[in-house]
PDB file of C-alpha atoms in Angstrom:
ATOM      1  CA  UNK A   1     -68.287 -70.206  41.522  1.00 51.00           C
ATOM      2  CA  UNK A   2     -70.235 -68.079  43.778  1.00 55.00           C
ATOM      3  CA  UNK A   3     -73.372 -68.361  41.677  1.00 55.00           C
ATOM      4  CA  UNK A   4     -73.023 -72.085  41.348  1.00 54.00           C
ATOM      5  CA  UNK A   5     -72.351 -72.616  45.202  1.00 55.00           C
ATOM      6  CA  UNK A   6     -76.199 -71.449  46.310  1.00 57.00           C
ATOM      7  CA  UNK A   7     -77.571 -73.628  43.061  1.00 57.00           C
ATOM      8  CA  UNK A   8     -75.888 -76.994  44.484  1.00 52.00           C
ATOM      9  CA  UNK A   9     -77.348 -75.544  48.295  1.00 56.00           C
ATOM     10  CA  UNK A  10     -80.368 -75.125  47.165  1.00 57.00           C
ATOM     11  CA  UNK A  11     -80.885 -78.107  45.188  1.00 61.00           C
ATOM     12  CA  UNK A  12     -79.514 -80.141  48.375  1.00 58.00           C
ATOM     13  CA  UNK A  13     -82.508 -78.861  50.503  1.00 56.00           C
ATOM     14  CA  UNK A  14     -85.041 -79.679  47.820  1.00 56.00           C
ATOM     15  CA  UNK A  15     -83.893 -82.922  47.400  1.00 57.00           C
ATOM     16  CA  UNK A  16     -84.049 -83.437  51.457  1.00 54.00           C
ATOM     17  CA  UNK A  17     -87.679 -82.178  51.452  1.00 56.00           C
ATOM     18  CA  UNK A  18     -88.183 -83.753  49.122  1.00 53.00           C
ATOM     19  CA  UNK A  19     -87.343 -87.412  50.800  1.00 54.00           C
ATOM     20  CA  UNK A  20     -89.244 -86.290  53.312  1.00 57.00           C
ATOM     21  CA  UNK A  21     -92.229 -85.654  51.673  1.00 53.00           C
ATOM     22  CA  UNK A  22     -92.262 -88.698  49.944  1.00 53.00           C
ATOM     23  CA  UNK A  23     -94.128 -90.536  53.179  1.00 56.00           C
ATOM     24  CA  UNK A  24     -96.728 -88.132  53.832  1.00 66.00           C
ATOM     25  CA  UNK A  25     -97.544 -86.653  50.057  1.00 64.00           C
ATOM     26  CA  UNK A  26     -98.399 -88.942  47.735  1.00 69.00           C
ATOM     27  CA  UNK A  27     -97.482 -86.543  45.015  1.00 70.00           C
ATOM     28  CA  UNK A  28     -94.142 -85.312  45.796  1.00 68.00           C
ATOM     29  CA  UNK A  29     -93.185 -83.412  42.442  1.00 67.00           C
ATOM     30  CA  UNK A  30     -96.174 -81.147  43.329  1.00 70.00           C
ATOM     31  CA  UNK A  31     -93.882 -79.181  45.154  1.00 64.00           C
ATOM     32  CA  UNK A  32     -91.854 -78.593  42.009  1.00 66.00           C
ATOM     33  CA  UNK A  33     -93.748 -75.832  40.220  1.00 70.00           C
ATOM     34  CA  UNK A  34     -95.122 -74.203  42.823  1.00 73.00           C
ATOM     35  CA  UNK A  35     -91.946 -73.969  45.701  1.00 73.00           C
ATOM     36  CA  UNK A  36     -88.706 -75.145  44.037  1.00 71.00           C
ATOM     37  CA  UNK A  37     -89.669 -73.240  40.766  1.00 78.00           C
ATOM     38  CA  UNK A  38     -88.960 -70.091  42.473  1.00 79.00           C
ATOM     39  CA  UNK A  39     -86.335 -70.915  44.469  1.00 78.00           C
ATOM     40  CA  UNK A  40     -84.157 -72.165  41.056  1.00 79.00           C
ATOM     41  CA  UNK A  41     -85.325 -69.248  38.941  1.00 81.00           C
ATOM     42  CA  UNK A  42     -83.716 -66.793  41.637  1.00 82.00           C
ATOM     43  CA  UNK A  43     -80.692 -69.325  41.906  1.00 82.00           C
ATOM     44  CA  UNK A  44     -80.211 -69.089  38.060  1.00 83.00           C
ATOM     45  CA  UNK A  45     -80.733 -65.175  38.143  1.00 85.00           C
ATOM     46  CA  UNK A  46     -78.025 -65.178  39.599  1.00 85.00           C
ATOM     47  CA  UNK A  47     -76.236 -66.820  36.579  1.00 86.00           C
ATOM     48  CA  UNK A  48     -78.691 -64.658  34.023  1.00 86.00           C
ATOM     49  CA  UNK A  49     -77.785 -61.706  35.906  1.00 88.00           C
ATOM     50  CA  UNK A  50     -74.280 -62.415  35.637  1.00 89.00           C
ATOM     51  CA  UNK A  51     -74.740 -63.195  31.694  1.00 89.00           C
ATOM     52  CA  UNK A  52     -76.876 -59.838  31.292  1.00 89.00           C
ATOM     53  CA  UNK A  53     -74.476 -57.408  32.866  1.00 89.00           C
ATOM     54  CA  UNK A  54     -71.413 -59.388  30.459  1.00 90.00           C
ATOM     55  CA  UNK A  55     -74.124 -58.784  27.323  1.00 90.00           C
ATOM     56  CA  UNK A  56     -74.729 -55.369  28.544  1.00 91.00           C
ATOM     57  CA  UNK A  57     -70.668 -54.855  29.417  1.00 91.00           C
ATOM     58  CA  UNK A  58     -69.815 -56.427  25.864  1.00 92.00           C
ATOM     59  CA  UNK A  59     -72.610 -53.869  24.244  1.00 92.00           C
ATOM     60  CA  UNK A  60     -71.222 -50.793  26.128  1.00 92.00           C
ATOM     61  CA  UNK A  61     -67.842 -51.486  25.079  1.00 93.00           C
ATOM     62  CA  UNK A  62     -69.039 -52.199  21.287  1.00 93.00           C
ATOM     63  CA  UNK A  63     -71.394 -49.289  21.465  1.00 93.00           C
ATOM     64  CA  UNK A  64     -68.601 -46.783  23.048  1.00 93.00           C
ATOM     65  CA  UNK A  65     -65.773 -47.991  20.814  1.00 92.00           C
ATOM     66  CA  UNK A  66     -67.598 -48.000  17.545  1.00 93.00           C
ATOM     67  CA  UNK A  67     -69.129 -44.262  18.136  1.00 94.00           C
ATOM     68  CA  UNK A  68     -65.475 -43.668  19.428  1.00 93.00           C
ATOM     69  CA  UNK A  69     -64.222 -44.690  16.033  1.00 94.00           C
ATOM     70  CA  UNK A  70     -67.211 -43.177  14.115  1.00 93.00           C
ATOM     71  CA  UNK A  71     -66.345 -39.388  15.628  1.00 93.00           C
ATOM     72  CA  UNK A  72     -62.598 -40.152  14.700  1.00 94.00           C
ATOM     73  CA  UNK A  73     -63.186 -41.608  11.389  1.00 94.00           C
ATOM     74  CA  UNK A  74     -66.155 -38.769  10.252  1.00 94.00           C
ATOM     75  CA  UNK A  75     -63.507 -35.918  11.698  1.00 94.00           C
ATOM     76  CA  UNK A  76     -60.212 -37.226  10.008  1.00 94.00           C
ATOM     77  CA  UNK A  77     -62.800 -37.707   6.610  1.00 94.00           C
ATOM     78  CA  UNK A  78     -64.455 -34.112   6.935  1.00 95.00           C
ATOM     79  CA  UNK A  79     -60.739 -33.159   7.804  1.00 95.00           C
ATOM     80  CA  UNK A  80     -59.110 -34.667   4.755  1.00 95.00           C
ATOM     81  CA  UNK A  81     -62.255 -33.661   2.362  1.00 95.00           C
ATOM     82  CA  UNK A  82     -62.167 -30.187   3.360  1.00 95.00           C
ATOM     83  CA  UNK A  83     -58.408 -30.311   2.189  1.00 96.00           C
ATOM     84  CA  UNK A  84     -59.331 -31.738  -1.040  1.00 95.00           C
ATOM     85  CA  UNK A  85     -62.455 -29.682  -1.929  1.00 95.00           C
ATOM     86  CA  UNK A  86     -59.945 -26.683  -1.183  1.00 95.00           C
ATOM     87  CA  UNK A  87     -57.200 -27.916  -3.247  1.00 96.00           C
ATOM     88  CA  UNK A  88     -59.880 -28.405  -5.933  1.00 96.00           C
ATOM     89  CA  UNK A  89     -61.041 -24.872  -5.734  1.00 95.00           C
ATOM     90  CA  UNK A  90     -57.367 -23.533  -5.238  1.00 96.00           C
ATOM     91  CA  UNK A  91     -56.488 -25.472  -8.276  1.00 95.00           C
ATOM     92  CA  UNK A  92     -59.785 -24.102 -10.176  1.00 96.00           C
ATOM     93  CA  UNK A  93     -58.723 -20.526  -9.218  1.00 95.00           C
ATOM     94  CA  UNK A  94     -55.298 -20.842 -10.331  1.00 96.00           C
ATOM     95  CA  UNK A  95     -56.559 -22.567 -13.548  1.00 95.00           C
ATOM     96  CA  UNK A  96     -59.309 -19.557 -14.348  1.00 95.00           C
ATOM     97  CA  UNK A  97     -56.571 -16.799 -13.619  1.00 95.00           C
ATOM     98  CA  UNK A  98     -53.597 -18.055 -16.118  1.00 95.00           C
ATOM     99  CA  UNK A  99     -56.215 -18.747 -18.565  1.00 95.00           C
ATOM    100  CA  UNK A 100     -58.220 -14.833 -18.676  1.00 94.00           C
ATOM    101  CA  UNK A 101     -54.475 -14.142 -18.417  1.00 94.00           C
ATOM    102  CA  UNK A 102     -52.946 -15.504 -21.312  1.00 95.00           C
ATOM    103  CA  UNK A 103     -56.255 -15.480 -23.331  1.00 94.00           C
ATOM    104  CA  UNK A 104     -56.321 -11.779 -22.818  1.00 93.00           C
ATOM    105  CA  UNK A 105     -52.790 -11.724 -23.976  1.00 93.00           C
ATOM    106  CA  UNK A 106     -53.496 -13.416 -26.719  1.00 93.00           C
ATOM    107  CA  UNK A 107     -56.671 -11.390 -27.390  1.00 93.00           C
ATOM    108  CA  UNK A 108     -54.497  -8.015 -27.256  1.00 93.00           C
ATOM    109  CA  UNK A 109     -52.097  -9.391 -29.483  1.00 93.00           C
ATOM    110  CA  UNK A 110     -54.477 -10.290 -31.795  1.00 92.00           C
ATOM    111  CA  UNK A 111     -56.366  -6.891 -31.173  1.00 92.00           C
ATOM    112  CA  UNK A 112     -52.793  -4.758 -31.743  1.00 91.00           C
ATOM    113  CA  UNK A 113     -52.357  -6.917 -35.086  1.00 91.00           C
ATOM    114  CA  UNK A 114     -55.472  -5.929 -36.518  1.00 91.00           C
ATOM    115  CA  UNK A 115     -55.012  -2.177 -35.818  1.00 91.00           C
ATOM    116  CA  UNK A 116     -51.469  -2.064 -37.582  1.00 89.00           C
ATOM    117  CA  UNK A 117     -53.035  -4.132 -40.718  1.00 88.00           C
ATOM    118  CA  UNK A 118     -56.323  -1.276 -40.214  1.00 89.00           C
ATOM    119  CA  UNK A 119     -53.662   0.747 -40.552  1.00 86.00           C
ATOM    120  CA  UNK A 120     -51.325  -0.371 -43.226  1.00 86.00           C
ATOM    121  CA  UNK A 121     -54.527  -1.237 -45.052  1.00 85.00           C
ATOM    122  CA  UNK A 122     -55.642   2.560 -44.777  1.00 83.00           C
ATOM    123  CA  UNK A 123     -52.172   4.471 -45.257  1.00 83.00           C
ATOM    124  CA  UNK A 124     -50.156   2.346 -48.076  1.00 84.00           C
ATOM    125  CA  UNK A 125     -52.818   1.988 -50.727  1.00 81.00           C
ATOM    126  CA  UNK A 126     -53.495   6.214 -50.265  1.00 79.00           C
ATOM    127  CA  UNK A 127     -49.804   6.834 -51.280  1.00 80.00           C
ATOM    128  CA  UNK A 128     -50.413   5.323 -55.050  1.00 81.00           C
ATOM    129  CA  UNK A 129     -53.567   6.602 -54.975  1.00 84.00           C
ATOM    130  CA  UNK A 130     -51.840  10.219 -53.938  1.00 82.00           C
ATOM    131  CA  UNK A 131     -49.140   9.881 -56.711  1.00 83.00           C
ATOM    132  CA  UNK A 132     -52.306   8.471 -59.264  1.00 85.00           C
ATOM    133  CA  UNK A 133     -54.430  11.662 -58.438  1.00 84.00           C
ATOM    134  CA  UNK A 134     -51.029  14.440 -58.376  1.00 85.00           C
ATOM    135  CA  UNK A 135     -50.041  12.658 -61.980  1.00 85.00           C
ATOM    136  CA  UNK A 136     -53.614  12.995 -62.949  1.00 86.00           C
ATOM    137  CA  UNK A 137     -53.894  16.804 -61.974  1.00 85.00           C
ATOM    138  CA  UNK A 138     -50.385  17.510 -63.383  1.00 85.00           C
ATOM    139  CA  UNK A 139     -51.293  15.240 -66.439  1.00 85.00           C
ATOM    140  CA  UNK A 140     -54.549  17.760 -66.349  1.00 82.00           C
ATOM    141  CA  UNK A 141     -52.856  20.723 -66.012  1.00 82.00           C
ATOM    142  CA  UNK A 142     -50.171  20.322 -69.132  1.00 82.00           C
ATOM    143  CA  UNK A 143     -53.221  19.036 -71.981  1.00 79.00           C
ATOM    144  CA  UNK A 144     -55.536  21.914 -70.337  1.00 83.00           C
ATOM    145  CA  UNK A 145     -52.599  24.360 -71.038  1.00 84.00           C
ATOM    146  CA  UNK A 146     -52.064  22.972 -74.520  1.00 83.00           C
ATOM    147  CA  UNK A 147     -55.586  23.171 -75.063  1.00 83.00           C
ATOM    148  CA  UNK A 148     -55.573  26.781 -73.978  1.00 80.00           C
ATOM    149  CA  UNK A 149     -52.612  27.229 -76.035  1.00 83.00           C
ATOM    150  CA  UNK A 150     -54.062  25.698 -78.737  1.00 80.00           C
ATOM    151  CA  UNK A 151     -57.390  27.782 -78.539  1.00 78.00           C
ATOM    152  CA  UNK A 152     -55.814  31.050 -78.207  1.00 79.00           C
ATOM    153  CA  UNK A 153     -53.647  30.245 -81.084  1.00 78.00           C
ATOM    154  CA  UNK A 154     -56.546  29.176 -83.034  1.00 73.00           C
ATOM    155  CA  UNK A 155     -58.279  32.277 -82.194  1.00 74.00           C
ATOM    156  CA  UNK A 156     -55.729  34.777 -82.333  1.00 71.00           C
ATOM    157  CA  UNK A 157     -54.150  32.589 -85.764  1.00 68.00           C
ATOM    158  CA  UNK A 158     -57.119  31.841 -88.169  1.00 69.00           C
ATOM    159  CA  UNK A 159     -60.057  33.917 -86.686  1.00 65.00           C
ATOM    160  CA  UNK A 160     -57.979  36.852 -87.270  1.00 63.00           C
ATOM    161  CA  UNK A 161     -57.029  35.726 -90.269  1.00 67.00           C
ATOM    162  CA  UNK A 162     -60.966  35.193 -91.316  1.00 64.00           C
ATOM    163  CA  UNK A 163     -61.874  38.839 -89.486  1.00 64.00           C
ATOM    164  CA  UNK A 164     -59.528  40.414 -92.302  1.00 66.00           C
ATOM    165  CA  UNK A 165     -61.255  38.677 -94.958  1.00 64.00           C
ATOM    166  CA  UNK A 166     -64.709  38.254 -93.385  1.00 60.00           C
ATOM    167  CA  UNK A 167     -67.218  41.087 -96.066  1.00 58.00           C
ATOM    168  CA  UNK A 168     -68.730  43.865 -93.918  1.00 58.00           C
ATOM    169  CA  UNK A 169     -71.934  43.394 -92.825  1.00 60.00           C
ATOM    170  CA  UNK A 170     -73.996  43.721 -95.636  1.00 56.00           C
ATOM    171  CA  UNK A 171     -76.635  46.902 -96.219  1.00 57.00           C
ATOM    172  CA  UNK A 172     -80.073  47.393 -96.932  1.00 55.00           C
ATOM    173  CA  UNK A 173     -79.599  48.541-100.595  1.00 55.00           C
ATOM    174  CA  UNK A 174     -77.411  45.293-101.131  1.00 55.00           C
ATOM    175  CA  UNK A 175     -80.766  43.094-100.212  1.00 55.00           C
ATOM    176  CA  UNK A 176     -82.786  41.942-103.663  1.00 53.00           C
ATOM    177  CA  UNK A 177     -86.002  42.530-102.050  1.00 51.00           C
ATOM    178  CA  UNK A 178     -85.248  46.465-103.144  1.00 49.00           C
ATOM    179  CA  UNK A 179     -84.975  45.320-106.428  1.00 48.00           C
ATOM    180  CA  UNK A 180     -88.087  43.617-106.110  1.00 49.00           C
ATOM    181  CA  UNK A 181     -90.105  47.291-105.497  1.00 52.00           C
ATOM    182  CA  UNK A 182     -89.752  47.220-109.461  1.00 54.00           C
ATOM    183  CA  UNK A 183     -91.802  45.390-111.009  1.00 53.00           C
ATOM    184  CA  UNK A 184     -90.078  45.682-113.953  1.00 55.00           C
ATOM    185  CA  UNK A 185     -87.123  43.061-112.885  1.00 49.00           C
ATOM    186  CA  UNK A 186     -88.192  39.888-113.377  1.00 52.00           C
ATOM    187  CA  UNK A 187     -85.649  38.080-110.969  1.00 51.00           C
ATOM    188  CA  UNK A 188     -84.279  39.419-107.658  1.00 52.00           C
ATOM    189  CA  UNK A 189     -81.078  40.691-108.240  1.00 53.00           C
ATOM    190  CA  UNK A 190     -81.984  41.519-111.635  1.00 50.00           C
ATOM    191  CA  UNK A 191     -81.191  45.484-111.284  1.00 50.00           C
ATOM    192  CA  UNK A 192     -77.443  44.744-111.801  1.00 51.00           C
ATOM    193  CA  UNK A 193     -77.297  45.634-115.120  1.00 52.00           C
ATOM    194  CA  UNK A 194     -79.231  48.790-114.759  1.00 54.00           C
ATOM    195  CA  UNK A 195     -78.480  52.130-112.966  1.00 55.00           C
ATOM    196  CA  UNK A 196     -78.895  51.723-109.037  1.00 54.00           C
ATOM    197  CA  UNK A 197     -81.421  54.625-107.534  1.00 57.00           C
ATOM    198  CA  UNK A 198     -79.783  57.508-105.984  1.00 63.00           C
ATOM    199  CA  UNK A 199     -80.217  56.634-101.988  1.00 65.00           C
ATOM    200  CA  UNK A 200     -78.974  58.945 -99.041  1.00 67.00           C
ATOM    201  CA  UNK A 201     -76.009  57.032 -97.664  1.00 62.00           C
ATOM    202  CA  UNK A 202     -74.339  58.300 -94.685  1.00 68.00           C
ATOM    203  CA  UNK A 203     -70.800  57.489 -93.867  1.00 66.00           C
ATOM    204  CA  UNK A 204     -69.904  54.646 -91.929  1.00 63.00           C
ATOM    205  CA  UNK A 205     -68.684  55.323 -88.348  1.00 63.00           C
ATOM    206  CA  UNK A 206     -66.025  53.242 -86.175  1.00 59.00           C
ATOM    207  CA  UNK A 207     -66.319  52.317 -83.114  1.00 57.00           C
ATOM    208  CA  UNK A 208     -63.846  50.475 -80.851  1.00 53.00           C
ATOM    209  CA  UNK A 209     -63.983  48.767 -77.542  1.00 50.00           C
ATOM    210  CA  UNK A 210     -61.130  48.431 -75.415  1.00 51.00           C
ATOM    211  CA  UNK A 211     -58.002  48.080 -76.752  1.00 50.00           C
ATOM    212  CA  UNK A 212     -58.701  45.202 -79.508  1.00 50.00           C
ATOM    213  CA  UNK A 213     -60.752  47.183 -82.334  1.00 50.00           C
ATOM    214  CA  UNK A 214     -63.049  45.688 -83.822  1.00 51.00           C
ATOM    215  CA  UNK A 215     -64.879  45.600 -87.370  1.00 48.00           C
ATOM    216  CA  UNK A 216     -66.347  48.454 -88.833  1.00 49.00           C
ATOM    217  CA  UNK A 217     -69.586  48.951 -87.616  1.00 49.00           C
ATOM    218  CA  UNK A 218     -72.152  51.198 -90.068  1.00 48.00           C
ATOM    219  CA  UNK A 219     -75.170  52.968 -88.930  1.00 46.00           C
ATOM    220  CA  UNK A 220     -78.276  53.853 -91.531  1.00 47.00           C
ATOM    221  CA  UNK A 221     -80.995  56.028 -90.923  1.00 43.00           C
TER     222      UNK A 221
END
């Protein structure tokens, strides 16, 4: 109302001076564009003015409350995402702990298994091979005694039985290549039916080692 009230005022006065101009200007409206023009466009500024400040109002209020709601709604987000990215990496923690924890369980289980079966593996198959190599050196030490048993039998038996009737050791007048000085024996050996020639002999001498003796031994010069 109070920008309307100077519009219909001034509108009044143009239409009065108007009328009046009518008898001495031919060309009333001339006063239009170049008087009246002003006088409406600062009437209606009034009005514009009025419409701008609402605009600018409406825009201040729209511009305040949305950045009001834009700080509320990006702190409550941050807010609430910062509480989810750290339940994430709580949960993530948790998760990586109770898994190097039971995996190194398992791990040490595993690890104590395969040093008892080392173990086993090493110790059990060492007690028959024990009792195979004691049974082997006892088996070795009865046939080695019955060998030695059997040797010493052997040579105390039948080599003492073959020293008694072993010859002596035969001399040089017993070899046929004396014989053979004559040429009148045709065949080694030969002399046998003829007198023998008279040779030195000297006795034979024993001799004895130890405690066994042994054969007679002869000496000739």
């Amino acid at each position: 109302m109070k920008l309307l009230l100077p519009l219909v005022l001034l509108s009044t006065l143009a239409s009065c001076t108007a009328t009046r101009n009518l008898v001495n200007n031919p060309r009333p409206s001339s006063v239009l564009p170049c008087r009246d023009a002003g006088y409406v466009n600062r009437g209606l500024g009034y009005a514009s003015q009025g419409v701008g400040q609402a605009e600018t109002s409406t825009m201040d209020i729209v511009d305040d409350g949305s950045n009001f709601v834009g700080k509320v709604s990006d702190r409550q987000a941050r807010d609430y995402t910062n509480i989810g990215v750290d339940a994430a990496y709580r949960t993530d923690d948790i998760a990586f702990r109770e898994t190097n924890r039971y995996a190194d369980y398992g791990m040490d289980t595993v690890d104590d298994g395969a040093s008892f079966g080392a173990r086993a593996i090493r110790r059990w198959p060492g007690v028959a091979t024990g009792v195979m190599q004691r049974g082997m050196v006892a088996t070795k030490r009865v046939y080695q005694s019955a060998l030695y048993t059997y040797g010493e039998t052997v040579s105390r038996g039948l080599f003492g039985a073959v020293d008694i009737i072993t010859p002596p050791e035969p001399k040089s007048y017993m070899v046929g290549s004396l014989n053979d000085l004559n040429g009148g024996y045709l065949l080694p050996g030969s002399g046998h039916h003829c007198r023998l020639p008279q040779l030195p002999v000297e006795p034979e001498q024993e001799q004895t080692y130890g405690k066994n003796p042994k054969n007679p031994v002869t000496a000739s010069k």
